[in-house]
Short mmCIF file of C-alpha atoms in Angstrom, two decimals:
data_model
loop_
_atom_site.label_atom_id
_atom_site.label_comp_id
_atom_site.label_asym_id
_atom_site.label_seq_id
_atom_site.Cartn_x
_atom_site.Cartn_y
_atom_site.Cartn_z
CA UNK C 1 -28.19 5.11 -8.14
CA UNK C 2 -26.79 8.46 -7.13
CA UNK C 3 -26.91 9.16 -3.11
CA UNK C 4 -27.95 12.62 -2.22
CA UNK C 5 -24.97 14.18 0.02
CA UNK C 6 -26.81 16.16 3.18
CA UNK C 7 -25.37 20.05 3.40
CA UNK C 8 -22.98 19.00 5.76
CA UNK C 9 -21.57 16.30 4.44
CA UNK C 10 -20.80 18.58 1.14
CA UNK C 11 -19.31 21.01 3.18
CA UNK C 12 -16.84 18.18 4.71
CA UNK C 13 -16.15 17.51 0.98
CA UNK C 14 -15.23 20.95 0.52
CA UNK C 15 -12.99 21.43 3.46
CA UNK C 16 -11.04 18.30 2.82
CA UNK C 17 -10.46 19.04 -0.90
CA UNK C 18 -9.08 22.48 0.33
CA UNK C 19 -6.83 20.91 3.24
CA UNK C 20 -5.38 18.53 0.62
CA UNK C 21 -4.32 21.26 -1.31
CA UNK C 22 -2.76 23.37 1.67
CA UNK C 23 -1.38 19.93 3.04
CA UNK C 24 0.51 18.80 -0.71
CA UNK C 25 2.19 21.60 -0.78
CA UNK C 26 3.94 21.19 2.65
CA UNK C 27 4.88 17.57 1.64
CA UNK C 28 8.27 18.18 0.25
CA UNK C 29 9.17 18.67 3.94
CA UNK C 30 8.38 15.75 5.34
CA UNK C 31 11.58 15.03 7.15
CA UNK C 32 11.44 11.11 6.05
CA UNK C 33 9.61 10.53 3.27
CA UNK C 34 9.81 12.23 -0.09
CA UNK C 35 6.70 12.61 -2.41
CA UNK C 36 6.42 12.88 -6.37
CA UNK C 37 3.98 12.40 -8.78
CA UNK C 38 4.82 10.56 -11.91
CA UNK C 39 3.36 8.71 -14.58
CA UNK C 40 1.04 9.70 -17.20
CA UNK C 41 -0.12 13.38 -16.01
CA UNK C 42 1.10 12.76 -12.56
CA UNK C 43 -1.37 10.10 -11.90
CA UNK C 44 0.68 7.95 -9.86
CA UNK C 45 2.13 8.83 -6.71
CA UNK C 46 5.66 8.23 -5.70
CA UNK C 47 6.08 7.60 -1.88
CA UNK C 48 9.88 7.04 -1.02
CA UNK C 49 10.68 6.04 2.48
CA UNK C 50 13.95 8.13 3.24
CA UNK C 51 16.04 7.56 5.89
CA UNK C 52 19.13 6.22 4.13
CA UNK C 53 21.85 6.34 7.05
CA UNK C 54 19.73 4.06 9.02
CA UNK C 55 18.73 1.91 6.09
CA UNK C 56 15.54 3.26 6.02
CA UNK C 57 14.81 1.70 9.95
CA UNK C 58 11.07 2.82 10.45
CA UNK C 59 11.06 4.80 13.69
CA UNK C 60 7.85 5.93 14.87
CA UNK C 61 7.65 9.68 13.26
CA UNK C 62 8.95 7.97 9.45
CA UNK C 63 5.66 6.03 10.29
CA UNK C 64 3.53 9.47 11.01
CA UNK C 65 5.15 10.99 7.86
CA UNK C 66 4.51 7.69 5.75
CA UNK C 67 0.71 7.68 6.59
CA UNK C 68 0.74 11.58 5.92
CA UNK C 69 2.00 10.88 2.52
CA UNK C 70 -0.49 7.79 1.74
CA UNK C 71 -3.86 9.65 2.89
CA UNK C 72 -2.79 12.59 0.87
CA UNK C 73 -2.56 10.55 -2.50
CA UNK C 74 -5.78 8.95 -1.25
CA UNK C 75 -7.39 11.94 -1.05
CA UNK C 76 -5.93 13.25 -4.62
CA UNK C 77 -7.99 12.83 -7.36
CA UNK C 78 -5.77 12.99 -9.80
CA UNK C 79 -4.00 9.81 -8.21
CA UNK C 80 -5.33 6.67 -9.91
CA UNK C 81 -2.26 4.29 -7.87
CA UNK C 82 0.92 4.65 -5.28
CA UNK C 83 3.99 3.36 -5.90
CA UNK C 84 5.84 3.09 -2.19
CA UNK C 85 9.80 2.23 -2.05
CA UNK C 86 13.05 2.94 0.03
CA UNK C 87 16.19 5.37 -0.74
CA UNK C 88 19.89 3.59 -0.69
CA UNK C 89 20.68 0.11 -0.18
CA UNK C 90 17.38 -0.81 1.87
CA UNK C 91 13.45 -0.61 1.19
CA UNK C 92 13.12 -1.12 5.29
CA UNK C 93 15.86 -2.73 6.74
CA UNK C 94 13.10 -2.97 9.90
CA UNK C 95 11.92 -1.89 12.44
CA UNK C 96 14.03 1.15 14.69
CA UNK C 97 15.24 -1.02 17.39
CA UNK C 98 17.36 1.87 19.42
CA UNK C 99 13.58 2.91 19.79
CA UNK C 100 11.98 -0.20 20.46
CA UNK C 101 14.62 -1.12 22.97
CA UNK C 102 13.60 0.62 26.30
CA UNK C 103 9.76 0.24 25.58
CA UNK C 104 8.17 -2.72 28.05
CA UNK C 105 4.93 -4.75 27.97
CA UNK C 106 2.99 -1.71 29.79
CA UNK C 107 3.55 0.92 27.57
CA UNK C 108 2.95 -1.48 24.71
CA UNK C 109 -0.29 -2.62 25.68
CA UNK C 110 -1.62 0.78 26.82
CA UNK C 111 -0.65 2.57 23.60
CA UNK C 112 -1.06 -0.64 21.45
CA UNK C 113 2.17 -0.61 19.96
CA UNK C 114 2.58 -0.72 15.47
CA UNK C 115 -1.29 -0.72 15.75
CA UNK C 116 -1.22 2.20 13.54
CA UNK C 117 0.92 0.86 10.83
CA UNK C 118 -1.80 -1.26 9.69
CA UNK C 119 -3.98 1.79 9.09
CA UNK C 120 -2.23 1.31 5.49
CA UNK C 121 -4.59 -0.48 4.60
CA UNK C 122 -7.39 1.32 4.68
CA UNK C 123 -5.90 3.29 1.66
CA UNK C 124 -8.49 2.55 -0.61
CA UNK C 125 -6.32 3.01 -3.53
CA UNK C 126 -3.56 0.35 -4.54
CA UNK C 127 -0.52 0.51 -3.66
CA UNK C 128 2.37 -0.99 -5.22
CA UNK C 129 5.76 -1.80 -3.29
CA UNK C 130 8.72 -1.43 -5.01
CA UNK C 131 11.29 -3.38 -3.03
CA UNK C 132 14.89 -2.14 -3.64
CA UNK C 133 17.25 -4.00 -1.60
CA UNK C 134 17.11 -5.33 2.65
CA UNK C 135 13.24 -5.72 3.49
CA UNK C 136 13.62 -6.68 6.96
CA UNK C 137 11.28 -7.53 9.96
CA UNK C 138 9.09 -4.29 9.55
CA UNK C 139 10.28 -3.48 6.10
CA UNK C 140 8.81 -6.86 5.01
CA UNK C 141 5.92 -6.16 7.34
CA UNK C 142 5.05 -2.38 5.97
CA UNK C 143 6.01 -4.35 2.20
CA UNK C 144 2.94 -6.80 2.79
CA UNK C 145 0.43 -4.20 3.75
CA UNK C 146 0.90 -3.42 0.18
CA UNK C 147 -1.20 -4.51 -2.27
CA UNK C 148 1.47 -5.74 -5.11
CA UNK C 149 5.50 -6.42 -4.33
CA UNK C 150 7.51 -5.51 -6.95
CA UNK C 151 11.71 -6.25 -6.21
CA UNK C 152 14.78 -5.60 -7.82
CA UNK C 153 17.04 -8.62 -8.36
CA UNK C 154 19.05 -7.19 -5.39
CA UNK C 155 16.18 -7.68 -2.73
CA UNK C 156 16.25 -9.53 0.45
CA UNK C 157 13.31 -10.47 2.63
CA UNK C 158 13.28 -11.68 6.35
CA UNK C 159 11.50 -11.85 9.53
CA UNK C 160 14.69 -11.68 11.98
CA UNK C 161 12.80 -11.05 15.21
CA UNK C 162 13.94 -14.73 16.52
CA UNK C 163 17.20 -13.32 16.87
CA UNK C 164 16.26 -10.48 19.01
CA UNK C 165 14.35 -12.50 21.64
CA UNK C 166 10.78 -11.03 19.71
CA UNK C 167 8.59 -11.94 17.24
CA UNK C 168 6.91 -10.31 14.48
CA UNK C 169 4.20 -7.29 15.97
CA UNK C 170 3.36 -5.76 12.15
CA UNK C 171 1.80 -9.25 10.40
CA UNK C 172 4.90 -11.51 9.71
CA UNK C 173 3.12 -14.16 11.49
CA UNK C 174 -0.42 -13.73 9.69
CA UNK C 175 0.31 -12.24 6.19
CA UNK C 176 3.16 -14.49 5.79
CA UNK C 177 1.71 -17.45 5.35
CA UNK C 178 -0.92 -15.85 3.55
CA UNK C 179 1.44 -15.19 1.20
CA UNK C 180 3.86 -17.85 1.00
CA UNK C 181 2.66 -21.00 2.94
CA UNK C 182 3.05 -22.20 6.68
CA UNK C 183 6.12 -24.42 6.07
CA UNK C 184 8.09 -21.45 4.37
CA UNK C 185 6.51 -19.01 6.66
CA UNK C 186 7.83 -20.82 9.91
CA UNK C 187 11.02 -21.46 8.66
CA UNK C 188 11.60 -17.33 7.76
CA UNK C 189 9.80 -16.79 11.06
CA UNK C 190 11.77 -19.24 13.45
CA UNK C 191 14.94 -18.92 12.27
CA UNK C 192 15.46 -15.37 10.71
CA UNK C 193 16.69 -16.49 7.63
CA UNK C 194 16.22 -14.21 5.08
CA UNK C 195 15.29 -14.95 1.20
CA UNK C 196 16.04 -13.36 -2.27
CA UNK C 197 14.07 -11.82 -4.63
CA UNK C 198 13.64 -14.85 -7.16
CA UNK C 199 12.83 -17.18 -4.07
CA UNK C 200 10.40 -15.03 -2.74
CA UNK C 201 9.09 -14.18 -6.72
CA UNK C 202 8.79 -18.73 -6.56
CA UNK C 203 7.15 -18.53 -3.01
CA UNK C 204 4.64 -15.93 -3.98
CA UNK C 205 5.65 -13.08 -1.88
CA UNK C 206 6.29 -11.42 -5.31
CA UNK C 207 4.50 -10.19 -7.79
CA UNK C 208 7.75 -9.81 -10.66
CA UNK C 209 11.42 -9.32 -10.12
CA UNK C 210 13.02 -6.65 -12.41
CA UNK C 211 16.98 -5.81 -13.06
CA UNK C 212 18.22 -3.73 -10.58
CA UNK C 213 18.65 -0.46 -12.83
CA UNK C 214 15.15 -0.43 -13.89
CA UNK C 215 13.23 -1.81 -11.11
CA UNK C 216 11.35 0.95 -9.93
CA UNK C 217 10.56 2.37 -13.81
CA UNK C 218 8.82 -0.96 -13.97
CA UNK C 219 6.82 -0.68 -11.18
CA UNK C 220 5.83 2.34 -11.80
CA UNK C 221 5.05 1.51 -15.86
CA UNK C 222 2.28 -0.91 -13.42
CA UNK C 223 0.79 1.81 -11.59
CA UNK C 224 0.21 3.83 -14.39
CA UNK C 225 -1.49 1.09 -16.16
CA UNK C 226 -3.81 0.55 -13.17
CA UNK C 227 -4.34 4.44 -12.75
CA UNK C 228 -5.36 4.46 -16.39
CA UNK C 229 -8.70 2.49 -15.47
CA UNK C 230 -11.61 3.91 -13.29
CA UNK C 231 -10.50 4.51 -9.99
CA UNK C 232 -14.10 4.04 -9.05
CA UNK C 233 -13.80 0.27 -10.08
CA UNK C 234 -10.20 0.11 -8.94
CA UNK C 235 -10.64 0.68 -5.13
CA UNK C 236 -13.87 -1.64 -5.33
CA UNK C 237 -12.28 -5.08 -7.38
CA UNK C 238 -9.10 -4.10 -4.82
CA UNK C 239 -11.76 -4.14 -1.44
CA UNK C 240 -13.36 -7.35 -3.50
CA UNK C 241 -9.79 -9.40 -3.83
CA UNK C 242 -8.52 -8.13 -0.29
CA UNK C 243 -12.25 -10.14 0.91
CA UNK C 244 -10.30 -13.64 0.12
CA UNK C 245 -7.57 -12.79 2.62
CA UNK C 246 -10.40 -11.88 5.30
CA UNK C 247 -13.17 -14.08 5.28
CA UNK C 248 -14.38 -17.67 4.94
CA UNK C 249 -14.79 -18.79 0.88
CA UNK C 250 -18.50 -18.12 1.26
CA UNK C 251 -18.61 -15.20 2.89
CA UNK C 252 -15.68 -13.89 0.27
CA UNK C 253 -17.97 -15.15 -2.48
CA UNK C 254 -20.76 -13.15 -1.04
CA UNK C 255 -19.08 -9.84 -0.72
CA UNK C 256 -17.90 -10.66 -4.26
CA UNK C 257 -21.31 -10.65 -5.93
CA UNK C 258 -22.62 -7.68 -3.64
CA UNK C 259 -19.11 -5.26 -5.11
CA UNK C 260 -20.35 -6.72 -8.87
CA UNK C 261 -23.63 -5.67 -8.47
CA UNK C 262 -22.67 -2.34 -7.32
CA UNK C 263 -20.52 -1.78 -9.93
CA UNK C 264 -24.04 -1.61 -12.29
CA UNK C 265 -24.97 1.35 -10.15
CA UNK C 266 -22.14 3.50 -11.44
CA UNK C 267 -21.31 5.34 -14.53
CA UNK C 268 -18.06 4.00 -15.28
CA UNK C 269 -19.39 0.43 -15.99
CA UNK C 270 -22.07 2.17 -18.20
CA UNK C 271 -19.74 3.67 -20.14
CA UNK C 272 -16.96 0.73 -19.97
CA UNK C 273 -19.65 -1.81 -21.78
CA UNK C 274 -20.70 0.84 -23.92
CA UNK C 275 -17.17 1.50 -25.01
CA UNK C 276 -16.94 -2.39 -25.58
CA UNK C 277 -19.86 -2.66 -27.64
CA UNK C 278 -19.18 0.36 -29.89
CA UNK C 279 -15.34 -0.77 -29.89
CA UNK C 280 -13.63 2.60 -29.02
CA UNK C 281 -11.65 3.25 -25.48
CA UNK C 282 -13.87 4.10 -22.87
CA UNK C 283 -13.70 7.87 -21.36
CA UNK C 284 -13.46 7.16 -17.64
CA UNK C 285 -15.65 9.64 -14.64
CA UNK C 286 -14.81 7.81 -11.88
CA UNK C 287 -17.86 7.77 -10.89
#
């Protein structure tokens, strides 16, 4: 059923539609993060983290510029998936430590230190992480807050806080064993060691591990795929199967049945059965 949207609340519509456009068209100068759309008519969006002398080391304004980038795309329509990944030998190679090294417990508590990296995932579109070569501490972090890991045979992953008298502040500790398993998890955590792309592709940290000089052409071939379906349905199944990470099986189970029966509210299922039945490609509204 269609919701009635109050004057105001088409007005906000409005304004943020126009301050996407104004805002894409300063991205290109976003000191370290460059922005493309590829794909099928530009339907994917290419996020690349760029900071290549430093290996990509995510200081606090990369951060800023990352979650510019990532809202933006959100906010596209024309963007059905994101495809994030790093410049030069590294994805992340971690976390800026020159920066991190003078902060103390005060500061961190009072600001609540890399509590705004998570906000990536409250993109409600997927995104896709296409890991090039050192993911590392923060790098592996920022990798997980994606939806899907894609790695070049080249990649290396690794929680080396240990060795640097810290531990992991970004979710090594909690989506890593998500992800892989508590044995494997506390072994990466406790001793730093870091992992190659066809382990972590046979631990489950990866989705598929690609040759090197294509890596990123296959990811993206993914995105496009998934931006070719109703982005509607996308950002729903993707709030659905992020439910199993967050809650209890029943609970999980429960949100799962309440996203179905949503789905019969919009036009895009309507028209996705209807496509079925009359055997021709359905002709997506996204809505």
């Amino acid at each position: 059923m269609a919701l009635k949207l109050s004057q105001w609340s088409v007005r906000m519509l409005q304004f943020n539609r126009w301050s996407t456009s104004r805002l894409m068209s300063t991205l290109p100068e976003l000191e370290y993060i460059k922005v493309e759309k590829c794909g099928t008519d530009g339907r994917v969006g290419l996020v690349t983290l760029h900071r290549p002398k430093a290996l990509n080391a995510l200081c606090s304004p990369l951060m800023d510029d990352l979650m510019t980038a990532l809202k933006l795309f959100d906010a596209d329509q024309k963007v059905g998936a994101i495809v994030l990944t790093g410049s030069g030998k590294a994805f992340a190679a971690g976390a800026d430590i020159k920066e991190m090294q003078p902060r103390d417990f005060p500061e961190n508590f009072r600001e609540n230190f890399l509590s705004q990296w998570t906000d990536m995932v409250k993109i409600s579109k997927p995104i896709l992480a296409a890991v090039n070569g050192f993911a590392l501490g923060g790098g592996c972090e920022v990798a997980m807050m994606c939806d899907m890991i894609y790695a070049s045979e080249k990649a290396k992953f690794g929680q080396p806080e240990i060795t640097l008298g810290t531990i992991p502040g970004a979710g090594g500790t909690q989506r890593l064993p998500r992800a892989i398993g508590k044995s494997r998890a506390m072994e990466m955590n406790l001793t730093g060691d870091m992992i190659d792309a066809h382990t972590a592709e046979k631990w489950g940290l990866v989705a598929r591990v690609f040759p090197a000089d294509n890596f990123l052409d296959e990811t993206i071939k993914i995105a496009d795929k998934i931006a070719s379906k109703s982005k509607l349905t996308v950002a729903i199944c993707k709030q659905a199967t992020n439910a199993a990470y967050e809650s209890a099986l029943s609970e999980g189970l429960a949100t799962e049945k309440r996203l179905f029966h949503a789905t019969f509210a919009t036009q895009d299922r309507k028209e996705g059965m209807t496509a079925f039945v009359e055997k021709r490609e359905p002709v997506w509204q996204d809505n």
